[in-house]
Short mmCIF file of C-alpha atoms in Angstrom, two decimals:
data_model
loop_
_atom_site.label_atom_id
_atom_site.label_comp_id
_atom_site.label_asym_id
_atom_site.label_seq_id
_atom_site.Cartn_x
_atom_site.Cartn_y
_atom_site.Cartn_z
CA MET A 51 99.25 135.11 58.28
CA ARG A 52 98.39 137.29 61.44
CA ALA A 53 96.80 139.86 58.92
CA LEU A 54 93.38 140.84 58.63
CA LEU A 55 92.96 141.61 54.78
CA LEU A 56 91.11 144.51 53.33
CA THR A 57 89.95 142.91 50.28
CA THR A 58 88.85 144.30 46.81
CA THR A 59 87.80 141.86 44.41
CA MET A 60 86.95 142.48 40.59
CA LEU A 61 85.24 139.97 38.61
CA ILE A 62 85.23 140.12 34.81
CA ALA A 63 83.00 137.92 32.72
CA LEU A 64 83.44 137.74 29.06
CA PRO A 65 80.45 137.31 26.51
CA GLY A 66 79.07 133.81 26.88
CA SER A 67 80.59 133.29 30.14
CA ALA A 68 79.00 130.89 32.59
CA PHE A 69 80.84 132.38 35.62
CA ALA A 70 78.49 131.48 38.52
CA GLN A 71 80.85 128.55 39.83
CA SER A 72 84.23 130.09 38.82
CA ALA A 73 86.87 127.63 39.74
CA THR A 74 84.46 125.08 40.58
CA ASN A 75 83.94 122.50 37.61
CA ALA A 76 80.31 123.31 36.87
CA ALA A 77 80.21 120.59 34.23
CA GLU A 78 81.39 117.78 36.59
CA THR A 79 78.86 119.08 39.25
CA ALA A 80 75.89 118.82 36.90
CA GLU A 81 76.92 115.44 35.47
CA ALA A 82 77.07 114.18 39.19
CA GLY A 83 73.29 115.11 39.64
CA ALA A 84 73.31 118.41 41.40
CA SER A 85 69.76 119.31 42.52
CA ASP A 86 68.35 122.74 43.40
CA GLU A 87 66.72 121.02 46.25
CA GLY A 88 69.96 120.38 48.00
CA LEU A 89 73.74 120.04 47.84
CA GLY A 90 74.92 118.45 44.63
CA ASP A 91 77.54 115.81 44.56
CA ILE A 92 81.15 116.76 44.24
CA VAL A 93 83.01 114.83 41.80
CA VAL A 94 86.67 113.71 42.58
CA THR A 95 89.46 111.61 40.94
CA ALA A 96 91.11 110.72 44.34
CA GLN A 97 90.69 107.15 43.32
CA ARG A 98 91.80 107.53 39.67
CA ARG A 99 88.36 107.39 38.39
CA ALA A 100 85.65 110.09 38.45
CA GLU A 101 83.08 109.49 41.14
CA SER A 102 81.10 111.30 43.82
CA SER A 103 82.93 112.22 47.00
CA GLN A 104 80.15 110.51 48.69
CA ARG A 105 81.05 107.23 47.29
CA ALA A 106 84.89 107.58 47.48
CA ALA A 107 85.78 105.00 50.39
CA VAL A 108 88.84 107.07 51.46
CA PRO A 109 89.39 109.91 54.16
CA LEU A 110 89.14 112.72 51.96
CA THR A 111 88.84 116.64 52.29
CA VAL A 112 87.91 118.41 49.12
CA ILE A 113 88.15 122.15 48.68
CA ASP A 114 86.77 123.78 45.60
CA GLY A 115 88.71 126.60 43.67
CA SER A 116 86.13 129.37 44.69
CA THR A 117 86.88 128.63 48.38
CA LEU A 118 90.61 128.61 47.76
CA LEU A 119 90.25 131.99 46.11
CA ALA A 120 87.97 133.44 48.75
CA SER A 121 90.54 132.39 51.34
CA GLY A 122 93.39 134.05 49.70
CA ILE A 123 95.40 131.00 49.62
CA THR A 124 98.30 131.17 47.38
CA GLN A 125 100.77 128.74 48.84
CA ALA A 126 100.51 125.40 50.02
CA ASP A 127 101.14 125.82 53.89
CA ARG A 128 98.01 127.76 54.15
CA LEU A 129 95.97 124.59 53.50
CA SER A 130 96.40 123.70 56.93
CA GLN A 131 93.84 126.12 57.77
CA LEU A 132 91.01 124.35 55.80
CA VAL A 133 92.03 120.69 56.01
CA PRO A 134 91.94 119.06 59.54
CA ALA A 135 94.77 116.79 60.28
CA LEU A 136 97.05 118.44 57.76
CA THR A 137 100.18 120.27 58.74
CA ILE A 138 102.57 122.19 56.38
CA GLN A 139 105.46 124.01 57.61
CA PRO A 140 107.23 126.16 55.12
CA SER A 141 111.03 126.50 55.16
CA SER A 142 113.87 127.88 53.11
CA THR A 143 114.20 124.55 51.41
CA GLY A 144 110.58 123.62 50.89
CA ASN A 145 107.52 122.49 52.63
CA LEU A 146 107.50 119.85 55.45
CA ILE A 147 104.11 118.11 54.98
CA PHE A 148 102.49 115.94 57.66
CA LEU A 149 98.99 114.14 57.55
CA ARG A 150 97.68 112.78 60.79
CA GLY A 151 101.16 113.26 62.27
CA VAL A 152 102.75 111.34 59.52
CA GLY A 153 105.42 112.72 57.22
CA ASN A 154 109.26 112.97 56.80
CA PHE A 155 110.92 115.57 58.70
CA THR A 156 113.90 116.34 56.12
CA LEU A 157 113.94 118.15 52.92
CA VAL A 158 117.42 117.19 51.64
CA ALA A 159 117.77 115.98 48.21
CA THR A 160 118.84 112.41 49.54
CA SER A 161 115.37 111.91 50.99
CA ASP A 162 111.93 111.50 49.50
CA PRO A 163 108.59 113.02 51.14
CA ALA A 164 106.12 110.71 52.75
CA ILE A 165 103.19 112.70 51.37
CA ALA A 166 102.60 112.46 47.80
CA PHE A 167 101.99 115.84 46.09
CA ASN A 168 100.55 115.65 42.68
CA TYR A 169 99.90 118.68 40.46
CA ASP A 170 97.41 118.17 37.46
CA GLY A 171 97.74 114.22 37.79
CA VAL A 172 101.62 114.36 37.98
CA TYR A 173 103.63 113.37 40.96
CA VAL A 174 106.09 116.16 42.04
CA GLY A 175 109.19 114.63 43.46
CA ARG A 176 110.74 117.38 45.47
CA PRO A 177 109.05 119.21 48.11
CA THR A 178 110.57 122.58 47.08
CA SER A 179 108.31 122.28 43.79
CA SER A 180 105.02 122.72 45.58
CA THR A 181 105.38 126.45 44.93
CA GLY A 182 103.21 128.85 42.51
CA VAL A 183 100.46 126.23 41.79
CA PHE A 184 97.49 127.73 43.81
CA TYR A 185 95.51 129.64 41.19
CA ASP A 186 92.69 129.22 38.81
CA LEU A 187 91.91 125.72 40.38
CA ALA A 188 89.08 123.33 39.97
CA ARG A 189 89.64 121.74 43.41
CA VAL A 190 92.31 120.41 45.87
CA GLU A 191 91.90 116.78 47.08
CA VAL A 192 93.63 115.65 50.50
CA LEU A 193 93.50 111.91 51.03
CA LYS A 194 94.52 110.78 54.53
CA GLY A 195 96.16 107.60 55.29
CA PRO A 196 98.36 105.20 53.28
CA GLN A 197 97.77 105.64 49.38
CA GLY A 198 100.37 103.51 48.25
CA ILE A 199 98.25 101.36 45.72
CA LEU A 200 97.19 104.27 43.43
CA TYR A 201 99.85 106.96 44.26
CA GLY A 202 103.06 104.88 45.23
CA ARG A 203 105.37 104.35 47.85
CA ASN A 204 105.94 107.90 48.73
CA ALA A 205 102.36 108.27 49.81
CA THR A 206 102.75 106.51 53.29
CA GLY A 207 100.93 109.21 55.06
CA GLY A 208 98.49 110.33 52.21
CA ALA A 209 98.33 112.37 49.21
CA ILE A 210 97.67 116.05 48.06
CA ASN A 211 96.17 116.47 44.51
CA ILE A 212 96.26 120.02 42.98
CA LEU A 213 93.71 119.94 39.97
CA PRO A 214 93.60 123.28 37.68
CA ALA A 215 90.47 124.31 36.10
CA GLN A 216 90.59 122.64 32.60
CA PRO A 217 89.47 124.52 29.20
CA LYS A 218 85.99 124.64 28.57
CA LEU A 219 85.14 123.32 25.09
CA GLY A 220 83.08 125.73 22.83
CA GLU A 221 83.04 128.48 25.47
CA THR A 222 84.55 132.13 25.84
CA SER A 223 84.84 133.09 29.48
CA GLY A 224 87.31 134.49 31.99
CA HIS A 225 87.90 136.04 35.37
CA VAL A 226 90.16 138.33 37.07
CA SER A 227 90.37 138.69 40.96
CA ALA A 228 92.80 141.09 43.03
CA THR A 229 93.32 141.59 46.59
CA TYR A 230 95.08 144.06 48.47
CA GLY A 231 95.96 143.97 52.30
CA ASN A 232 98.55 144.95 54.94
CA PHE A 233 102.15 144.06 54.68
CA ASP A 234 101.51 145.41 51.04
CA THR A 235 99.88 142.11 50.14
CA ILE A 236 98.93 142.06 46.54
CA ASN A 237 97.59 138.92 45.16
CA ALA A 238 96.07 138.74 41.50
CA GLU A 239 95.17 135.99 39.31
CA GLY A 240 93.14 135.77 36.14
CA ALA A 241 92.21 133.36 33.33
CA ILE A 242 90.63 133.48 29.92
CA ASN A 243 89.03 130.53 27.96
CA VAL A 244 88.98 130.94 24.27
CA PRO A 245 87.32 128.24 22.05
CA ILE A 246 88.76 126.96 19.08
CA GLY A 247 85.66 125.75 16.94
CA GLU A 248 83.19 123.58 19.09
CA LYS A 249 85.45 120.75 20.06
CA SER A 250 88.75 122.56 21.21
CA ALA A 251 89.77 125.31 23.48
CA VAL A 252 92.70 127.30 25.01
CA ARG A 253 92.90 128.33 28.59
CA LEU A 254 95.52 130.83 29.69
CA SER A 255 95.90 131.36 33.61
CA LEU A 256 98.13 133.93 35.23
CA SER A 257 98.97 134.58 38.88
CA THR A 258 101.04 137.05 40.95
CA SER A 259 101.43 137.02 44.87
CA ASN A 260 103.40 139.45 46.72
CA HIS A 261 103.84 140.63 50.38
CA ASP A 262 106.44 142.11 52.57
CA GLY A 263 108.10 140.21 55.22
CA TYR A 264 106.06 139.27 58.27
CA LEU A 265 109.45 139.43 60.46
CA ARG A 266 111.33 142.63 61.28
CA ASP A 267 114.43 141.51 59.21
CA GLY A 268 112.19 141.45 56.06
CA LEU A 269 112.01 137.73 55.84
CA GLN A 270 108.77 135.50 55.61
CA ASP A 271 108.01 137.48 52.45
CA GLU A 272 106.58 136.37 49.16
CA LYS A 273 107.35 137.16 45.51
CA THR A 274 105.88 134.94 43.28
CA VAL A 275 104.48 134.92 39.62
CA ALA A 276 103.10 131.79 37.70
CA GLY A 277 101.37 131.16 34.47
CA ARG A 278 99.68 128.17 32.74
CA ILE A 279 98.42 127.40 29.46
CA GLN A 280 96.27 124.62 28.32
CA PHE A 281 95.05 123.08 25.09
CA LYS A 282 92.10 120.73 25.14
CA SER A 283 90.48 119.12 22.05
CA GLU A 284 87.64 116.39 21.84
CA LEU A 285 89.30 114.52 18.74
CA SER A 286 86.22 112.16 18.47
CA PRO A 287 83.36 111.22 20.69
CA ASP A 288 85.77 108.42 22.19
CA LEU A 289 89.09 110.37 22.15
CA THR A 290 90.24 113.60 24.28
CA PHE A 291 93.36 115.22 24.28
CA ARG A 292 94.92 117.91 26.44
CA LEU A 293 98.26 119.67 26.65
CA ALA A 294 99.43 121.93 29.50
CA GLY A 295 102.62 123.90 30.20
CA ASP A 296 103.30 125.95 33.41
CA PHE A 297 105.92 127.85 35.03
CA ALA A 298 106.63 129.69 38.44
CA HIS A 299 109.26 131.90 39.82
CA ASN A 300 109.72 132.61 43.58
CA GLY A 301 112.01 135.46 44.74
CA GLY A 302 112.53 137.76 47.57
CA ASN A 303 114.13 136.99 50.84
CA GLY A 304 112.33 133.54 51.84
CA ASN A 305 111.22 131.87 55.15
CA SER A 306 113.06 132.30 58.27
CA VAL A 307 113.06 131.62 62.04
CA SER A 308 113.34 133.80 65.21
CA TYR A 309 115.42 132.96 68.49
CA PHE A 310 113.49 131.69 71.54
CA GLY A 311 116.40 131.12 73.67
CA ARG A 312 119.54 129.05 74.23
CA TYR A 313 121.17 126.62 76.44
CA ALA A 314 123.78 127.58 78.82
CA ARG A 315 126.22 125.44 80.88
CA ASN A 316 125.62 125.55 84.68
CA VAL A 317 128.57 124.12 86.55
CA THR A 318 127.19 125.01 89.84
CA VAL A 319 124.41 122.14 89.52
CA PRO A 320 125.65 118.74 90.77
CA VAL A 321 125.79 115.86 88.28
CA VAL A 322 122.54 113.69 88.35
CA ALA A 323 123.30 110.07 88.66
CA GLY A 324 121.47 107.44 86.41
CA PRO A 325 120.37 107.46 82.95
CA VAL A 326 120.06 111.14 82.95
CA ALA A 327 123.45 111.90 84.25
CA GLY A 328 124.81 115.24 83.26
CA THR A 329 121.69 116.77 82.01
CA SER A 330 121.49 119.13 84.91
CA TYR A 331 124.73 121.05 83.71
CA TYR A 332 122.51 122.79 81.26
CA THR A 333 119.95 125.63 81.75
CA PHE A 334 117.50 127.06 79.21
CA LEU A 335 117.73 130.83 78.93
CA PRO A 336 114.79 132.34 77.06
CA THR A 337 115.58 135.09 74.83
CA PRO A 338 114.26 138.67 75.65
CA LEU A 339 113.59 139.09 71.90
CA ASP A 340 110.03 139.42 70.16
CA PRO A 341 109.34 136.27 68.28
CA SER A 342 108.73 138.65 65.21
CA GLU A 343 112.27 139.80 65.03
CA GLY A 344 113.86 136.96 62.71
CA VAL A 345 117.54 136.26 62.88
CA PHE A 346 118.86 138.99 60.68
CA SER A 347 117.35 142.06 62.64
CA PRO A 348 119.70 144.39 64.48
CA ALA A 349 118.30 143.15 67.82
CA SER A 350 118.80 139.57 66.79
CA GLN A 351 122.24 140.16 65.65
CA ALA A 352 123.24 141.97 68.85
CA TYR A 353 121.71 138.82 70.68
CA ARG A 354 123.67 136.49 68.64
CA THR A 355 127.10 138.40 68.99
CA ALA A 356 126.56 138.43 72.77
CA THR A 357 125.99 134.76 72.84
CA PRO A 358 129.19 132.77 74.16
CA PHE A 359 130.69 129.95 71.90
CA GLY A 360 132.14 127.42 74.24
CA PRO A 361 134.61 125.79 71.76
CA TYR A 362 136.57 129.01 71.30
CA GLY A 363 135.89 130.68 74.51
CA ARG A 364 134.53 133.80 72.73
CA THR A 365 131.06 135.06 71.36
CA LEU A 366 129.55 134.33 68.03
CA ASP A 367 129.93 136.51 65.03
CA ALA A 368 126.92 138.21 63.26
CA PHE A 369 124.91 136.24 60.69
CA GLY A 370 125.73 136.75 57.01
CA PRO A 371 125.47 137.03 54.12
CA PRO A 372 121.65 138.26 53.82
CA ALA A 373 119.00 135.57 52.65
CA ARG A 374 117.72 135.59 49.31
CA ILE A 375 115.76 133.27 46.79
CA ASP A 376 115.72 132.88 43.11
CA ASN A 377 113.95 129.65 42.18
CA SER A 378 112.14 128.80 39.07
CA PHE A 379 110.01 125.97 38.18
CA TYR A 380 108.84 124.56 34.95
CA GLY A 381 106.59 121.63 33.60
CA VAL A 382 104.84 120.23 30.59
CA ASN A 383 102.27 117.47 30.69
CA ALA A 384 99.73 115.74 28.48
CA GLU A 385 96.52 113.91 29.10
CA ILE A 386 94.91 111.41 26.66
CA ALA A 387 91.72 109.66 27.46
CA TRP A 388 90.58 106.96 24.98
CA ASP A 389 87.35 105.17 25.35
CA ILE A 390 88.24 101.85 23.49
CA GLY A 391 84.87 99.99 24.50
CA PRO A 392 85.86 97.71 27.41
CA GLY A 393 87.14 100.63 29.28
CA THR A 394 88.92 103.93 29.24
CA LEU A 395 92.68 104.07 28.58
CA THR A 396 94.26 107.34 30.16
CA VAL A 397 97.87 108.22 29.36
CA ILE A 398 99.84 110.78 31.13
CA PRO A 399 103.47 111.87 30.15
CA ALA A 400 105.13 114.57 31.78
CA TRP A 401 108.45 116.59 32.25
CA ARG A 402 109.13 118.85 35.14
CA TYR A 403 112.30 120.97 35.96
CA MET A 404 113.30 122.98 39.08
CA ASP A 405 116.08 125.44 39.24
CA LEU A 406 117.02 126.58 42.91
CA ASP A 407 119.55 129.42 43.89
CA TYR A 408 119.14 130.52 47.32
CA ASN A 409 120.86 131.56 50.57
CA ALA A 410 119.20 131.00 53.96
CA ALA A 411 119.72 130.95 57.57
CA ALA A 412 118.42 128.28 60.29
CA ALA A 413 119.20 129.95 63.57
CA ALA A 414 122.71 127.92 64.12
CA PHE A 415 124.06 127.92 60.71
CA THR A 416 123.75 129.62 57.18
CA PHE A 417 123.82 127.70 53.83
CA ASP A 418 123.92 128.31 50.17
CA ASN A 419 122.23 125.97 47.87
CA ALA A 420 122.16 125.73 43.82
CA GLU A 421 120.27 122.81 42.77
CA THR A 422 118.50 121.58 39.74
CA ALA A 423 116.00 118.67 39.46
CA GLU A 424 114.59 117.10 36.13
CA GLN A 425 111.91 114.47 36.19
CA PHE A 426 110.20 112.57 33.45
CA SER A 427 107.33 110.37 34.27
CA LEU A 428 104.73 108.36 32.38
CA GLU A 429 101.54 106.96 33.67
CA MET A 430 99.09 104.52 31.85
CA ARG A 431 95.85 103.44 33.40
CA PHE A 432 92.95 101.33 32.16
CA ALA A 433 89.56 101.64 33.75
CA GLY A 434 87.71 98.86 32.80
CA LYS A 435 83.84 98.85 32.60
CA ARG A 436 81.82 96.69 34.78
CA VAL A 437 81.56 93.17 33.64
CA GLY A 438 79.17 91.50 35.57
CA MET A 439 79.61 91.98 39.13
CA PHE A 440 83.30 93.34 38.75
CA ASP A 441 84.77 96.60 37.69
CA TYR A 442 88.73 97.08 37.64
CA THR A 443 91.56 99.42 37.22
CA LEU A 444 94.99 98.42 35.78
CA GLY A 445 97.91 100.68 35.55
CA ALA A 446 101.75 101.07 35.06
CA TYR A 447 104.18 103.84 36.03
CA TYR A 448 107.68 105.19 35.23
CA TYR A 449 109.57 107.75 37.10
CA ASN A 450 113.12 109.06 36.32
CA GLU A 451 114.65 112.00 38.14
CA THR A 452 118.32 113.44 38.19
CA ILE A 453 119.10 116.01 40.86
CA ASP A 454 122.39 118.08 41.11
CA THR A 455 123.13 120.04 43.99
CA ASN A 456 126.09 122.34 45.08
CA THR A 457 125.71 123.31 48.77
CA SER A 458 127.77 125.48 51.06
CA LEU A 459 127.38 125.18 54.80
CA SER A 460 128.74 127.20 57.71
CA ILE A 461 128.14 126.20 61.20
CA SER A 462 130.62 128.42 63.29
CA ASN A 463 133.84 126.49 63.58
CA THR A 464 132.77 124.14 60.81
CA GLY A 465 131.67 124.29 57.16
CA SER A 466 131.48 122.30 54.09
CA TYR A 467 130.97 122.36 50.28
CA ILE A 468 129.18 119.50 48.91
CA ASP A 469 128.69 118.44 45.39
CA GLN A 470 126.42 115.69 44.56
CA THR A 471 124.33 114.14 41.85
CA LEU A 472 121.35 111.90 42.82
CA THR A 473 119.40 109.78 40.27
CA THR A 474 116.09 107.93 40.74
CA LYS A 475 114.50 105.31 38.29
CA SER A 476 111.44 103.80 39.39
CA TRP A 477 108.69 101.60 37.65
CA ALA A 478 105.63 100.25 39.11
CA ALA A 479 102.58 98.05 38.13
CA PHE A 480 99.24 98.24 40.03
CA GLY A 481 95.92 96.92 39.74
CA ARG A 482 92.54 97.30 41.76
CA LEU A 483 89.21 95.07 41.60
CA THR A 484 85.93 95.74 42.76
CA ALA A 485 83.36 93.25 43.37
CA HIS A 486 79.72 94.43 43.68
CA LEU A 487 78.07 91.73 45.97
CA SER A 488 74.84 93.77 46.09
CA ASP A 489 73.53 97.26 45.05
CA GLN A 490 74.88 98.33 48.66
CA VAL A 491 77.83 96.08 49.25
CA ARG A 492 81.30 95.92 47.58
CA LEU A 493 84.50 94.11 48.10
CA VAL A 494 87.86 96.10 47.04
CA GLY A 495 91.17 94.62 46.52
CA GLY A 496 94.46 96.23 45.28
CA VAL A 497 98.07 95.33 44.79
CA ARG A 498 101.04 97.33 43.66
CA TYR A 499 104.44 96.38 42.69
CA THR A 500 107.40 99.14 42.70
CA HIS A 501 111.03 98.72 41.78
CA ASP A 502 113.52 101.57 42.76
CA THR A 503 117.14 102.00 41.69
CA LYS A 504 118.77 105.07 43.32
CA GLY A 505 122.17 106.59 42.76
CA PHE A 506 124.32 108.71 44.89
CA ASP A 507 127.35 110.29 43.59
CA TYR A 508 128.86 112.47 46.63
CA SER A 509 131.85 114.60 47.10
CA ALA A 510 132.57 117.02 50.08
CA ILE A 511 135.30 119.11 51.57
CA GLY A 512 134.99 119.95 55.23
CA ALA A 513 136.87 122.61 57.33
CA VAL A 514 137.11 122.47 60.95
CA ILE A 515 138.92 124.81 63.44
CA ASN A 516 139.86 123.13 66.65
CA CYS A 517 140.88 125.26 69.40
CA ALA A 518 143.92 123.93 71.26
CA ALA A 519 144.74 126.63 73.74
CA ARG A 520 143.35 126.50 77.24
CA ASN A 521 143.03 129.14 80.00
CA ALA A 522 143.80 128.61 83.65
CA PHE A 523 140.68 126.65 84.25
CA GLY A 524 141.12 124.38 81.52
CA ALA A 525 138.46 125.87 79.14
CA PRO A 526 138.92 126.81 75.43
CA ALA A 527 140.65 130.11 75.03
CA CYS A 528 140.85 131.13 71.30
CA PRO A 529 139.61 134.68 71.32
CA THR A 530 141.38 135.33 67.73
CA ALA A 531 140.12 132.10 66.07
CA PRO A 532 138.12 132.61 62.87
CA PHE A 533 134.69 131.02 62.05
CA VAL A 534 134.43 129.07 58.75
CA PRO A 535 132.49 131.20 56.28
CA LEU A 536 130.45 130.01 53.30
CA PHE A 537 132.68 128.70 50.50
CA ASP A 538 132.59 126.72 47.25
CA GLN A 539 136.25 127.00 46.55
CA THR A 540 139.05 126.56 49.15
CA LEU A 541 140.80 129.62 47.93
CA GLN A 542 137.99 131.70 49.36
CA LEU A 543 138.90 130.68 52.89
CA PRO A 544 140.35 133.59 54.65
CA PHE A 545 142.85 131.49 56.36
CA PRO A 546 145.77 128.69 55.38
CA PHE A 547 144.03 125.47 54.52
CA PRO A 548 145.63 122.10 54.06
CA ALA A 549 145.78 120.36 50.65
CA GLN A 550 143.92 117.28 50.14
CA GLY A 551 145.21 114.54 52.41
CA GLY A 552 147.42 117.22 54.05
CA ALA A 553 148.11 117.26 57.75
CA PRO A 554 146.45 119.92 59.86
CA ILE A 555 147.74 123.52 59.78
CA PRO A 556 148.71 124.79 63.42
CA VAL A 557 148.42 128.48 63.99
CA PHE A 558 150.53 130.24 66.53
CA THR A 559 149.44 133.68 68.01
CA SER A 560 152.13 133.50 70.76
CA PRO A 561 155.25 131.68 71.54
CA GLY A 562 154.49 128.05 72.81
CA PRO A 563 151.91 125.54 71.76
CA PRO A 564 149.45 126.45 68.77
CA ASN A 565 146.48 128.45 69.42
CA TYR A 566 144.23 126.37 67.25
CA LEU A 567 144.41 123.80 64.37
CA ILE A 568 142.99 124.03 60.80
CA ILE A 569 141.65 120.66 59.71
CA ARG A 570 140.52 119.42 56.55
CA THR A 571 138.24 116.42 55.72
CA ASP A 572 137.31 114.96 52.41
CA THR A 573 134.49 112.50 51.57
CA PHE A 574 133.65 110.69 48.40
CA PHE A 575 131.30 107.85 47.60
CA ASP A 576 129.46 106.66 44.59
CA ARG A 577 126.82 103.99 45.65
CA SER A 578 123.65 102.78 44.47
CA LEU A 579 120.49 101.29 46.16
CA LYS A 580 117.88 98.89 44.78
CA SER A 581 114.66 98.04 46.56
CA SER A 582 111.42 96.44 45.47
CA ARG A 583 108.04 95.99 47.47
CA VAL A 584 104.50 94.83 47.11
CA THR A 585 101.89 96.95 48.88
CA TYR A 586 98.24 95.86 49.07
CA ARG A 587 94.76 96.86 50.27
CA GLY A 588 91.59 95.31 51.09
CA ALA A 589 88.40 97.00 51.92
CA ILE A 590 84.46 96.43 52.28
CA GLU A 591 82.07 99.27 51.42
CA PHE A 592 78.57 99.37 52.46
CA ASP A 593 76.20 102.08 51.42
CA VAL A 594 74.21 102.67 54.41
CA ALA A 595 71.73 105.14 53.13
CA PRO A 596 71.71 107.50 49.84
CA GLN A 597 74.11 109.95 51.57
CA SER A 598 76.02 107.76 53.95
CA LEU A 599 78.97 105.28 53.41
CA LEU A 600 80.54 103.03 55.74
CA TYR A 601 83.75 101.36 54.86
#
């Protein structure tokens, strides 16, 4: 963040608190056999069952909650500082996530990510929804490499598990942490754990993260508030129930970029023959601007308005309107764990809702987006106890998502308004079998079948202004041609616009041929896509030593 924080932290432990390990789940660590003589095991659920991280045969990085708190991490993109091979690039439309160079370089609603982002055991389908969850956590697990058997087809490159600290039964405890730094950074979080009898508890967690923009135009700021409430009860020695609800709101100006330069046509350089013919016509001209300007600063606006726009034979207009963010996120999920003798049945129903409303700029264009996404999911897993030399996990998964978007896009002499509804219905069945050949050697096999049905209902109105006038050298000459602004109704356009199916409208600024043409395009389609796939995994695991695993 290019900021050296001056930190003041206040910790308050309520009576009866066992705060020594804060967000780290002390109970799990103790159960894993922690020792005063050395490091205790870290219990993870990366493979859908509780086990020591030393025995999880998967490339895995685990960060406990206290480390996240001490590092001041409040958003997903800063995980890259603690996790090797992880790259998260924030943008105005979400987080681009790559593991070991594998990811999906798009954030539009018609695409799915290649890294599965899971919050409290629930898959979160939209990259934008990875906001406002980094507080009062037990740990974060980052799994590297394909995880399709246990996490589904959208885990091509890996998975990230965000696991909140759960209510502690029969315990009264809490904590508060506050941080202040430059850029008027104020981060604060707190949690209180209240018992309801000896077998139930409620945990309330709150967080706020604020700082001014790192760029001179006020962007790259953060204004986030979030909260979570959980109820957990041990209904019987064999049955545990947990219900959780969370919300987050992200405001401010949002993320942005800065200019590094532009390409200019250089007609004095001869054309190069061969497969790169014509490439020498263009020369890169670095900008004199500091990288911290942002595209909305006065210096950047002056740079932009002095930049030639070849299709018109004039310079560009200033950027507008200003960027803003007003995004809200909600979720409710439950977890039921029932030991039924042969194994443990886990059921996780969940609902999540996202409401986005933002305006952003990406150097060459501006866009305004209003988007809602609602998802329902249900996962059922049965982790069988060891029978002879075998133990196993069986599961089924259902996912239903509906996305509605209304997007306005302006790219100089073109613009469009897009209205689309996207639906996804997916179900899967999976299984994993482990054969314990000896106390040290295990064979593991897994398979998953996934069936997806996607629907695309799309309509778009496009506006294009085509310069028809030419100067004495044959280059475009439309100094008065307007650029296409953001619009969600054609009546908002500041120039005559054809009706649907109408011919282009010529505009004359002097006697003779038209100066420019105003063209309308309309696009409609309603399509569906069905796909099925079987994915599989095979492995051999060998305990080389008590603290060493080869797989």
